Amino acid sequence: MGRAPCCDKSKVKRGPWSPEEDETLKNYVNKYGTGGNWIAFPHKAGLRRCGKSCRLRWLNYLRPNIKRGGFTEEEDNIIISLYAKIGSRWSVIASNLPGRTDNDVKNYWNTKLKKKLFGRNRSNSHLSTKATTTTIDDPIPNLNNINLHGSSSSLTAANDFFIDDQLYIPSFSTPLTQSKLTAFTYDSYNLITDELHTRSLVPGLIQYPTPQGHQATNSSSQEASRTISGSPSSSSLTLDQKSRLFFPFANMGDDILLGDFGLGFADDRGGVGYCGQDDDEQYEIKHQVHSFSRCY
DNA sequence: AATTTCCACAACCGCCTAAGT
DNA sequence: TACTTAGGCGGTTGTGGAAAT
């Protein structure tokens, strides 16, 4: 049995708010406040609306100091950076943007910013835009929703997808509108790196492998369940090498977004350092990092 | 000019969580 | 401790206007 509805849908008005309703809501809140009970609010204020609807209308449009439209470059960068770190937690992202609401930020991301970054347009709008699906045109997937499987033993085609038990790299052609993700397994690690280095196929990312059999110590069972197998030995790697991600074609100073990990920048060798203080922490972080994106 | 398609965004739905009892 | 409930949140849908055909 489902949850009881918060109000009788047949007795409340739905759809767009009229100026009169807005005025009634505003006047009541200005006089008496919200009363701390949105469910009882519409009755007290004389509105034939669901309490949730009143709350949303007030929070997103009628309360003072709401900014509408006209996102600045700086706001764009904050959204992009936070999205890469925490995914689609719009309320958290919005809390970092004074005057912006979660709904506004979410709509802005879905309709403009994502396209601005990844170049979706009418000609390719057939590509999925479902937020719960990680698609080839969305190089910063929501890590909470990733549940994609597939295997590939060699450099894959762009549409061959990945995730569990595999490392993968995003690759970029120029311009960014051609961005795509390319997956590879540990088994194909050498092949990939050789391809990247010798043929300069695409600007991309190389991640050093974790030692064979190493498992994340993360308490999350989802993360910990990602057992790495078949990885080449890393005994020849120095700690410095192990602690870096390599963007062999990045320019020094390039900003690079690491999904679920944060913002880094390429050093003079195109490397991006981990934040981890010790081996275990670095490996733990490594297991959490599943997406990468150049930030333009 | 009429129709269709696309886009932006307001609003809704349903799930989760914290607080109250 | 278990249950109820309102608030909060993210995903999705509906709608009006703009653009394309």
mmCIF file of C-alpha atoms (C1' of nucleotides) in Angstrom:
data_model
loop_
_atom_site.group_PDB
_atom_site.id
_atom_site.type_symbol
_atom_site.label_atom_id
_atom_site.label_comp_id
_atom_site.label_asym_id
_atom_site.label_seq_id
_atom_site.Cartn_x
_atom_site.Cartn_y
_atom_site.Cartn_z
ATOM 1 C CA MET A 1 0.000 0.000 0.000
ATOM 2 C CA GLY A 2 1.368 3.360 -0.973
ATOM 3 C CA ARG A 3 1.692 6.455 1.064
ATOM 4 C CA ALA A 4 -1.427 8.577 1.597
ATOM 5 C CA PRO A 5 -1.446 11.693 -0.579
ATOM 6 C CA CYS A 6 -0.690 14.976 1.169
ATOM 7 C CA CYS A 7 -3.952 16.508 -0.025
ATOM 8 C CA ASP A 8 -7.123 15.704 -1.922
ATOM 9 C CA LYS A 9 -6.033 16.217 -5.526
ATOM 10 C CA SER A 10 -9.633 16.576 -6.702
ATOM 11 C CA LYS A 11 -10.204 19.597 -4.478
ATOM 12 C CA VAL A 12 -7.040 21.587 -5.194
ATOM 13 C CA LYS A 13 -6.133 23.684 -8.184
ATOM 14 C CA ARG A 14 -3.171 22.533 -10.238
ATOM 15 C CA GLY A 15 -1.057 23.983 -12.998
ATOM 16 C CA PRO A 16 0.386 27.464 -13.417
ATOM 17 C CA TRP A 17 -0.132 30.007 -10.661
ATOM 18 C CA SER A 18 -2.162 33.121 -11.435
ATOM 19 C CA PRO A 19 -0.931 36.578 -10.401
ATOM 20 C CA GLU A 20 -3.819 36.716 -7.919
ATOM 21 C CA GLU A 21 -2.713 33.485 -6.251
ATOM 22 C CA ASP A 22 0.861 34.738 -6.096
ATOM 23 C CA GLU A 23 -0.324 37.950 -4.485
ATOM 24 C CA THR A 24 -2.428 36.052 -1.926
ATOM 25 C CA LEU A 25 0.489 33.806 -1.013
ATOM 26 C CA LYS A 26 2.951 36.684 -0.764
ATOM 27 C CA ASN A 27 0.632 38.841 1.306
ATOM 28 C CA TYR A 28 -0.073 36.032 3.732
ATOM 29 C CA VAL A 29 3.578 35.119 4.206
ATOM 30 C CA ASN A 30 4.559 38.755 4.624
ATOM 31 C CA LYS A 31 1.897 39.192 7.318
ATOM 32 C CA TYR A 32 2.023 35.907 9.190
ATOM 33 C CA GLY A 33 5.007 33.931 7.875
ATOM 34 C CA THR A 34 4.660 30.370 6.681
ATOM 35 C CA GLY A 35 3.593 29.186 10.124
ATOM 36 C CA GLY A 36 6.002 26.287 9.892
ATOM 37 C CA ASN A 37 3.319 24.064 8.435
ATOM 38 C CA TRP A 38 2.941 24.050 4.694
ATOM 39 C CA ILE A 39 0.212 21.420 4.702
ATOM 40 C CA ALA A 40 -2.072 23.694 6.713
ATOM 41 C CA PHE A 41 -0.895 26.812 4.891
ATOM 42 C CA PRO A 42 -3.272 26.910 1.905
ATOM 43 C CA HIS A 43 -6.348 26.629 4.125
ATOM 44 C CA LYS A 44 -5.158 29.435 6.377
ATOM 45 C CA ALA A 45 -4.109 31.636 3.463
ATOM 46 C CA GLY A 46 -7.288 31.006 1.480
ATOM 47 C CA LEU A 47 -5.656 29.192 -1.407
ATOM 48 C CA ARG A 48 -7.079 26.189 -3.186
ATOM 49 C CA ARG A 49 -3.642 24.663 -3.616
ATOM 50 C CA CYS A 50 -1.700 21.733 -2.238
ATOM 51 C CA GLY A 51 0.628 22.738 0.587
ATOM 52 C CA LYS A 52 3.599 21.349 -1.257
ATOM 53 C CA SER A 53 2.700 23.445 -4.257
ATOM 54 C CA CYS A 54 2.556 26.570 -2.057
ATOM 55 C CA ARG A 55 5.921 25.752 -0.571
ATOM 56 C CA LEU A 56 7.501 25.259 -3.979
ATOM 57 C CA ARG A 57 5.978 28.441 -5.357
ATOM 58 C CA TRP A 58 7.248 30.450 -2.422
ATOM 59 C CA LEU A 59 10.731 28.953 -2.292
ATOM 60 C CA ASN A 60 11.378 28.983 -6.016
ATOM 61 C CA TYR A 61 9.669 32.171 -7.203
ATOM 62 C CA LEU A 62 8.091 34.430 -4.628
ATOM 63 C CA ARG A 63 10.493 34.703 -1.744
ATOM 64 C CA PRO A 64 12.729 37.773 -1.739
ATOM 65 C CA ASN A 65 16.169 37.937 -3.344
ATOM 66 C CA ILE A 66 15.564 35.246 -5.928
ATOM 67 C CA LYS A 67 17.768 35.646 -8.984
ATOM 68 C CA ARG A 68 16.253 34.621 -12.307
ATOM 69 C CA GLY A 69 18.184 33.698 -15.436
ATOM 70 C CA GLY A 70 21.421 35.325 -16.509
ATOM 71 C CA PHE A 71 23.845 32.852 -15.021
ATOM 72 C CA THR A 72 27.350 34.266 -14.956
ATOM 73 C CA GLU A 73 30.526 32.553 -16.082
ATOM 74 C CA GLU A 74 31.535 32.272 -12.460
ATOM 75 C CA GLU A 75 28.269 30.585 -11.558
ATOM 76 C CA ASP A 76 28.718 28.217 -14.496
ATOM 77 C CA ASN A 77 32.110 27.211 -13.183
ATOM 78 C CA ILE A 78 30.801 26.627 -9.687
ATOM 79 C CA ILE A 79 28.002 24.436 -11.011
ATOM 80 C CA ILE A 80 30.340 22.436 -13.225
ATOM 81 C CA SER A 81 32.873 21.949 -10.500
ATOM 82 C CA LEU A 82 30.329 20.914 -7.891
ATOM 83 C CA TYR A 83 28.483 18.637 -10.298
ATOM 84 C CA ALA A 84 31.729 16.842 -10.997
ATOM 85 C CA LYS A 85 32.347 16.447 -7.295
ATOM 86 C CA ILE A 86 28.935 15.564 -5.898
ATOM 87 C CA GLY A 87 26.691 14.819 -8.850
ATOM 88 C CA SER A 88 23.126 16.009 -9.113
ATOM 89 C CA ARG A 89 22.661 17.219 -5.569
ATOM 90 C CA TRP A 90 21.036 20.384 -6.780
ATOM 91 C CA SER A 91 20.132 21.774 -3.410
ATOM 92 C CA VAL A 92 23.768 21.589 -2.300
ATOM 93 C CA ILE A 93 24.927 23.170 -5.537
ATOM 94 C CA ALA A 94 22.288 25.895 -5.277
ATOM 95 C CA SER A 95 23.324 26.656 -1.713
ATOM 96 C CA ASN A 96 26.676 27.744 -3.120
ATOM 97 C CA LEU A 97 24.983 30.199 -5.463
ATOM 98 C CA PRO A 98 23.281 33.019 -3.541
ATOM 99 C CA GLY A 99 19.795 33.733 -4.846
ATOM 100 C CA ARG A 100 19.601 30.583 -6.944
ATOM 101 C CA THR A 101 17.191 27.753 -6.291
ATOM 102 C CA ASP A 102 17.785 24.064 -6.776
ATOM 103 C CA ASN A 103 15.059 23.945 -9.418
ATOM 104 C CA ASP A 104 16.627 26.816 -11.301
ATOM 105 C CA VAL A 105 20.091 25.272 -11.238
ATOM 106 C CA LYS A 106 18.720 21.899 -12.264
ATOM 107 C CA ASN A 107 16.813 23.358 -15.197
ATOM 108 C CA TYR A 108 19.791 25.457 -16.213
ATOM 109 C CA TRP A 109 22.052 22.414 -16.175
ATOM 110 C CA ASN A 110 19.643 20.232 -18.123
ATOM 111 C CA THR A 111 18.719 22.762 -20.764
ATOM 112 C CA LYS A 112 21.778 24.926 -21.275
ATOM 113 C CA LEU A 113 24.938 24.173 -19.380
ATOM 114 C CA LYS A 114 25.165 20.537 -20.376
ATOM 115 C CA LYS A 115 24.787 21.511 -24.009
ATOM 116 C CA LYS A 116 27.239 24.337 -23.669
ATOM 117 C CA LEU A 117 29.791 21.928 -22.267
ATOM 118 C CA PHE A 118 29.150 18.892 -24.372
ATOM 119 C CA GLY A 119 27.713 20.370 -27.509
ATOM 120 C CA ARG A 120 24.326 18.702 -27.724
ATOM 121 C CA ASN A 121 22.128 20.437 -30.217
ATOM 122 C CA ARG A 122 19.121 19.822 -32.366
ATOM 123 C CA SER A 123 21.018 17.649 -34.756
ATOM 124 C CA ASN A 124 21.964 15.184 -32.036
ATOM 125 C CA SER A 125 19.057 15.651 -29.688
ATOM 126 C CA HIS A 126 18.060 12.049 -30.224
ATOM 127 C CA LEU A 127 20.711 11.166 -27.709
ATOM 128 C CA SER A 128 19.331 10.243 -24.342
ATOM 129 C CA THR A 129 18.882 13.017 -21.862
ATOM 130 C CA LYS A 130 17.592 10.834 -19.059
ATOM 131 C CA ALA A 131 19.440 11.814 -15.950
ATOM 132 C CA THR A 132 19.379 8.261 -14.676
ATOM 133 C CA THR A 133 21.215 6.964 -17.702
ATOM 134 C CA THR A 134 24.867 7.516 -18.301
ATOM 135 C CA THR A 135 25.261 8.082 -21.974
ATOM 136 C CA ILE A 136 28.067 8.601 -24.344
ATOM 137 C CA ASP A 137 27.283 12.290 -24.612
ATOM 138 C CA ASP A 138 27.531 12.911 -20.908
ATOM 139 C CA PRO A 139 31.133 12.654 -19.813
ATOM 140 C CA ILE A 140 30.308 13.503 -16.203
ATOM 141 C CA PRO A 141 27.941 10.738 -15.227
ATOM 142 C CA ASN A 142 26.090 10.787 -11.972
ATOM 143 C CA LEU A 143 28.054 8.231 -10.061
ATOM 144 C CA ASN A 144 25.119 7.351 -7.859
ATOM 145 C CA ASN A 145 23.212 6.125 -10.832
ATOM 146 C CA ILE A 146 25.865 4.237 -12.668
ATOM 147 C CA ASN A 147 24.981 0.632 -13.182
ATOM 148 C CA LEU A 148 26.405 -0.087 -16.538
ATOM 149 C CA HIS A 149 28.120 -3.263 -17.476
ATOM 150 C CA GLY A 150 30.069 -4.448 -20.385
ATOM 151 C CA SER A 151 33.403 -5.827 -21.173
ATOM 152 C CA SER A 152 35.959 -5.071 -23.699
ATOM 153 C CA SER A 153 39.358 -6.547 -24.121
ATOM 154 C CA SER A 154 40.758 -3.995 -26.457
ATOM 155 C CA LEU A 155 40.417 -0.377 -27.333
ATOM 156 C CA THR A 156 36.694 -0.048 -27.668
ATOM 157 C CA ALA A 157 34.505 1.795 -30.044
ATOM 158 C CA ALA A 158 32.947 4.905 -28.609
ATOM 159 C CA ASN A 159 29.657 3.174 -28.017
ATOM 160 C CA ASP A 160 31.087 0.250 -26.150
ATOM 161 C CA PHE A 161 30.448 0.851 -22.525
ATOM 162 C CA PHE A 162 32.120 -0.139 -19.412
ATOM 163 C CA ILE A 163 32.243 0.586 -15.758
ATOM 164 C CA ASP A 164 32.441 -2.189 -13.145
ATOM 165 C CA ASP A 165 35.702 -4.085 -13.134
ATOM 166 C CA GLN A 166 37.158 -1.776 -15.690
ATOM 167 C CA LEU A 167 39.099 1.340 -15.802
ATOM 168 C CA TYR A 168 37.989 3.735 -18.405
ATOM 169 C CA ILE A 169 39.174 6.952 -19.854
ATOM 170 C CA PRO A 170 37.470 9.852 -21.459
ATOM 171 C CA SER A 171 39.008 10.964 -24.648
ATOM 172 C CA PHE A 172 38.618 14.261 -26.333
ATOM 173 C CA SER A 173 38.872 15.409 -29.821
ATOM 174 C CA THR A 174 38.721 19.009 -30.742
ATOM 175 C CA PRO A 175 36.358 20.734 -30.413
ATOM 176 C CA LEU A 176 34.778 19.443 -27.249
ATOM 177 C CA THR A 177 31.473 18.858 -28.992
ATOM 178 C CA GLN A 178 33.032 15.647 -30.246
ATOM 179 C CA SER A 179 33.783 14.470 -26.731
ATOM 180 C CA LYS A 180 33.288 10.858 -26.015
ATOM 181 C CA LEU A 181 34.249 8.245 -23.526
ATOM 182 C CA THR A 182 36.470 5.354 -24.296
ATOM 183 C CA ALA A 183 36.683 2.355 -22.035
ATOM 184 C CA PHE A 184 39.494 -0.047 -21.488
ATOM 185 C CA THR A 185 40.174 -2.945 -19.220
ATOM 186 C CA TYR A 186 43.281 -3.633 -17.245
ATOM 187 C CA ASP A 187 44.060 -6.349 -19.737
ATOM 188 C CA SER A 188 44.163 -3.836 -22.502
ATOM 189 C CA TYR A 189 46.070 -1.280 -20.525
ATOM 190 C CA ASN A 190 49.328 -1.675 -22.385
ATOM 191 C CA LEU A 191 47.620 -1.686 -25.731
ATOM 192 C CA ILE A 192 45.798 1.506 -24.934
ATOM 193 C CA THR A 193 48.774 3.359 -23.597
ATOM 194 C CA ASP A 194 50.811 2.286 -26.586
ATOM 195 C CA GLU A 195 48.091 3.475 -28.899
ATOM 196 C CA LEU A 196 47.843 6.777 -27.166
ATOM 197 C CA HIS A 197 51.530 7.389 -27.042
ATOM 198 C CA THR A 198 52.606 6.150 -30.410
ATOM 199 C CA ARG A 199 49.732 7.151 -32.604
ATOM 200 C CA SER A 200 48.507 10.193 -30.704
ATOM 201 C CA LEU A 201 44.990 9.155 -31.489
ATOM 202 C CA VAL A 202 43.161 11.398 -29.133
ATOM 203 C CA PRO A 203 43.912 13.588 -26.202
ATOM 204 C CA GLY A 204 43.061 11.395 -23.260
ATOM 205 C CA LEU A 205 43.780 10.111 -19.891
ATOM 206 C CA ILE A 206 45.830 7.256 -18.637
ATOM 207 C CA GLN A 207 45.364 5.883 -15.184
ATOM 208 C CA TYR A 208 48.003 3.722 -13.637
ATOM 209 C CA PRO A 209 46.676 0.364 -12.559
ATOM 210 C CA THR A 210 46.254 -0.722 -8.991
ATOM 211 C CA PRO A 211 48.193 -3.820 -7.948
ATOM 212 C CA GLN A 212 46.622 -7.127 -8.737
ATOM 213 C CA GLY A 213 43.924 -8.166 -6.276
ATOM 214 C CA HIS A 214 43.912 -4.889 -4.441
ATOM 215 C CA GLN A 215 40.504 -3.981 -3.151
ATOM 216 C CA ALA A 216 39.202 -0.642 -2.038
ATOM 217 C CA THR A 217 38.886 -0.207 1.688
ATOM 218 C CA ASN A 218 35.907 2.066 1.225
ATOM 219 C CA SER A 219 33.049 1.157 3.542
ATOM 220 C CA SER A 220 30.596 1.390 0.691
ATOM 221 C CA SER A 221 29.823 -2.140 -0.396
ATOM 222 C CA GLN A 222 29.189 -0.884 -3.899
ATOM 223 C CA GLU A 223 32.671 0.508 -4.148
ATOM 224 C CA ALA A 224 34.319 -2.338 -2.311
ATOM 225 C CA SER A 225 32.686 -4.884 -4.544
ATOM 226 C CA ARG A 226 34.627 -3.659 -7.504
ATOM 227 C CA THR A 227 37.368 -6.201 -7.394
ATOM 228 C CA ILE A 228 40.148 -5.492 -9.743
ATOM 229 C CA SER A 229 41.408 -8.496 -11.561
ATOM 230 C CA GLY A 230 43.912 -9.082 -14.264
ATOM 231 C CA SER A 231 45.744 -5.868 -13.652
ATOM 232 C CA PRO A 232 49.386 -5.774 -14.548
ATOM 233 C CA SER A 233 51.873 -5.641 -11.761
ATOM 234 C CA SER A 234 52.696 -2.183 -10.596
ATOM 235 C CA SER A 235 55.896 -3.174 -8.867
ATOM 236 C CA SER A 236 57.924 -1.169 -11.309
ATOM 237 C CA LEU A 237 55.998 1.998 -10.623
ATOM 238 C CA THR A 238 57.319 4.526 -8.196
ATOM 239 C CA LEU A 239 55.057 6.032 -5.580
ATOM 240 C CA ASP A 240 55.074 9.240 -7.569
ATOM 241 C CA GLN A 241 53.823 7.431 -10.646
ATOM 242 C CA LYS A 242 51.203 5.547 -8.701
ATOM 243 C CA SER A 243 49.874 8.706 -7.201
ATOM 244 C CA ARG A 244 49.130 10.418 -10.433
ATOM 245 C CA LEU A 245 46.667 10.395 -13.207
ATOM 246 C CA PHE A 246 48.166 11.229 -16.534
ATOM 247 C CA PHE A 247 46.664 13.354 -19.214
ATOM 248 C CA PRO A 248 49.435 12.933 -21.740
ATOM 249 C CA PHE A 249 48.105 15.568 -24.060
ATOM 250 C CA ALA A 250 47.069 18.126 -21.509
ATOM 251 C CA ASN A 251 48.844 21.423 -21.429
ATOM 252 C CA MET A 252 50.419 22.633 -18.256
ATOM 253 C CA GLY A 253 47.829 24.480 -16.195
ATOM 254 C CA ASP A 254 44.821 22.947 -17.917
ATOM 255 C CA ASP A 255 41.939 22.531 -15.546
ATOM 256 C CA ILE A 256 40.788 18.956 -15.394
ATOM 257 C CA LEU A 257 37.635 17.802 -13.699
ATOM 258 C CA LEU A 258 37.786 14.436 -12.036
ATOM 259 C CA GLY A 259 34.304 13.134 -11.433
ATOM 260 C CA ASP A 260 33.564 12.458 -7.765
ATOM 261 C CA PHE A 261 37.054 13.601 -6.995
ATOM 262 C CA GLY A 262 37.356 17.273 -7.586
ATOM 263 C CA LEU A 263 39.146 19.767 -9.706
ATOM 264 C CA GLY A 264 42.754 19.312 -10.537
ATOM 265 C CA PHE A 265 45.134 20.852 -13.005
ATOM 266 C CA ALA A 266 47.713 19.413 -15.242
ATOM 267 C CA ASP A 267 51.300 19.872 -14.235
ATOM 268 C CA ASP A 268 54.212 20.184 -16.632
ATOM 269 C CA ARG A 269 53.997 16.474 -17.448
ATOM 270 C CA GLY A 270 50.244 16.445 -17.846
ATOM 271 C CA GLY A 271 49.808 14.711 -14.539
ATOM 272 C CA VAL A 272 47.210 15.363 -11.914
ATOM 273 C CA GLY A 273 48.117 14.499 -8.369
ATOM 274 C CA TYR A 274 45.902 12.581 -6.017
ATOM 275 C CA CYS A 275 44.847 14.111 -2.746
ATOM 276 C CA GLY A 276 45.457 10.912 -0.840
ATOM 277 C CA GLN A 277 48.086 11.070 1.877
ATOM 278 C CA ASP A 278 49.081 7.430 1.794
ATOM 279 C CA ASP A 279 48.872 4.413 -0.464
ATOM 280 C CA ASP A 280 45.611 3.093 0.957
ATOM 281 C CA GLU A 281 43.867 6.402 0.704
ATOM 282 C CA GLN A 282 45.086 6.862 -2.819
ATOM 283 C CA TYR A 283 43.790 3.489 -3.863
ATOM 284 C CA GLU A 284 40.514 4.215 -2.165
ATOM 285 C CA ILE A 285 40.204 7.435 -4.066
ATOM 286 C CA LYS A 286 41.194 5.668 -7.233
ATOM 287 C CA HIS A 287 38.317 3.275 -6.816
ATOM 288 C CA GLN A 288 35.930 6.133 -6.427
ATOM 289 C CA VAL A 289 37.080 7.949 -9.503
ATOM 290 C CA HIS A 290 35.145 6.725 -12.455
ATOM 291 C CA SER A 291 34.836 9.725 -14.653
ATOM 292 C CA PHE A 292 37.074 12.445 -15.836
ATOM 293 C CA SER A 293 36.551 15.455 -17.925
ATOM 294 C CA ARG A 294 38.601 18.251 -19.257
ATOM 295 C CA CYS A 295 37.190 21.549 -18.063
ATOM 296 C CA TYR A 296 37.143 24.121 -20.809
ATOM 297 C "C1'" DA B 1 -0.214 31.145 -42.955
ATOM 298 C "C1'" DA B 2 -0.643 26.734 -40.938
ATOM 299 C "C1'" DT B 3 1.419 23.008 -38.860
ATOM 300 C "C1'" DT B 4 5.005 20.604 -36.607
ATOM 301 C "C1'" DT B 5 8.931 20.317 -33.808
ATOM 302 C "C1'" DC B 6 11.810 21.953 -30.335
ATOM 303 C "C1'" DC B 7 13.071 24.323 -26.147
ATOM 304 C "C1'" DA B 8 12.840 26.339 -21.586
ATOM 305 C "C1'" DC B 9 11.181 26.116 -17.352
ATOM 306 C "C1'" DA B 10 7.340 25.830 -14.034
ATOM 307 C "C1'" DA B 11 5.120 22.452 -11.626
ATOM 308 C "C1'" DC B 12 4.183 17.924 -10.076
ATOM 309 C "C1'" DC B 13 5.235 13.155 -8.309
ATOM 310 C "C1'" DG B 14 6.928 10.082 -5.269
ATOM 311 C "C1'" DC B 15 10.664 8.689 -2.353
ATOM 312 C "C1'" DC B 16 13.598 9.540 1.662
ATOM 313 C "C1'" DT B 17 14.554 11.380 6.097
ATOM 314 C "C1'" DA B 18 14.154 13.675 10.399
ATOM 315 C "C1'" DA B 19 11.233 15.005 13.986
ATOM 316 C "C1'" DG B 20 7.414 14.279 16.810
ATOM 317 C "C1'" DT B 21 4.438 11.206 19.394
ATOM 318 C "C1'" DT C 1 10.979 1.260 19.490
ATOM 319 C "C1'" DA C 2 7.592 1.750 16.095
ATOM 320 C "C1'" DC C 3 4.764 4.545 13.679
ATOM 321 C "C1'" DT C 4 3.196 8.821 11.522
ATOM 322 C "C1'" DT C 5 3.841 12.927 9.167
ATOM 323 C "C1'" DA C 6 5.718 17.146 7.022
ATOM 324 C "C1'" DG C 7 9.555 18.890 4.737
ATOM 325 C "C1'" DG C 8 12.983 18.352 1.437
ATOM 326 C "C1'" DC C 9 14.817 16.618 -2.597
ATOM 327 C "C1'" DG C 10 15.722 14.837 -7.341
ATOM 328 C "C1'" DG C 11 13.567 13.069 -11.399
ATOM 329 C "C1'" DT C 12 10.062 13.706 -14.623
ATOM 330 C "C1'" DT C 13 6.228 15.770 -17.010
ATOM 331 C "C1'" DG C 14 3.285 19.422 -18.911
ATOM 332 C "C1'" DT C 15 2.753 23.590 -21.219
ATOM 333 C "C1'" DG C 16 3.398 27.824 -23.735
ATOM 334 C "C1'" DG C 17 6.131 30.172 -26.886
ATOM 335 C "C1'" DA C 18 9.700 30.168 -30.474
ATOM 336 C "C1'" DA C 19 11.700 28.291 -34.404
ATOM 337 C "C1'" DA C 20 11.592 25.437 -38.289
ATOM 338 C "C1'" DT C 21 9.286 23.373 -42.079
#
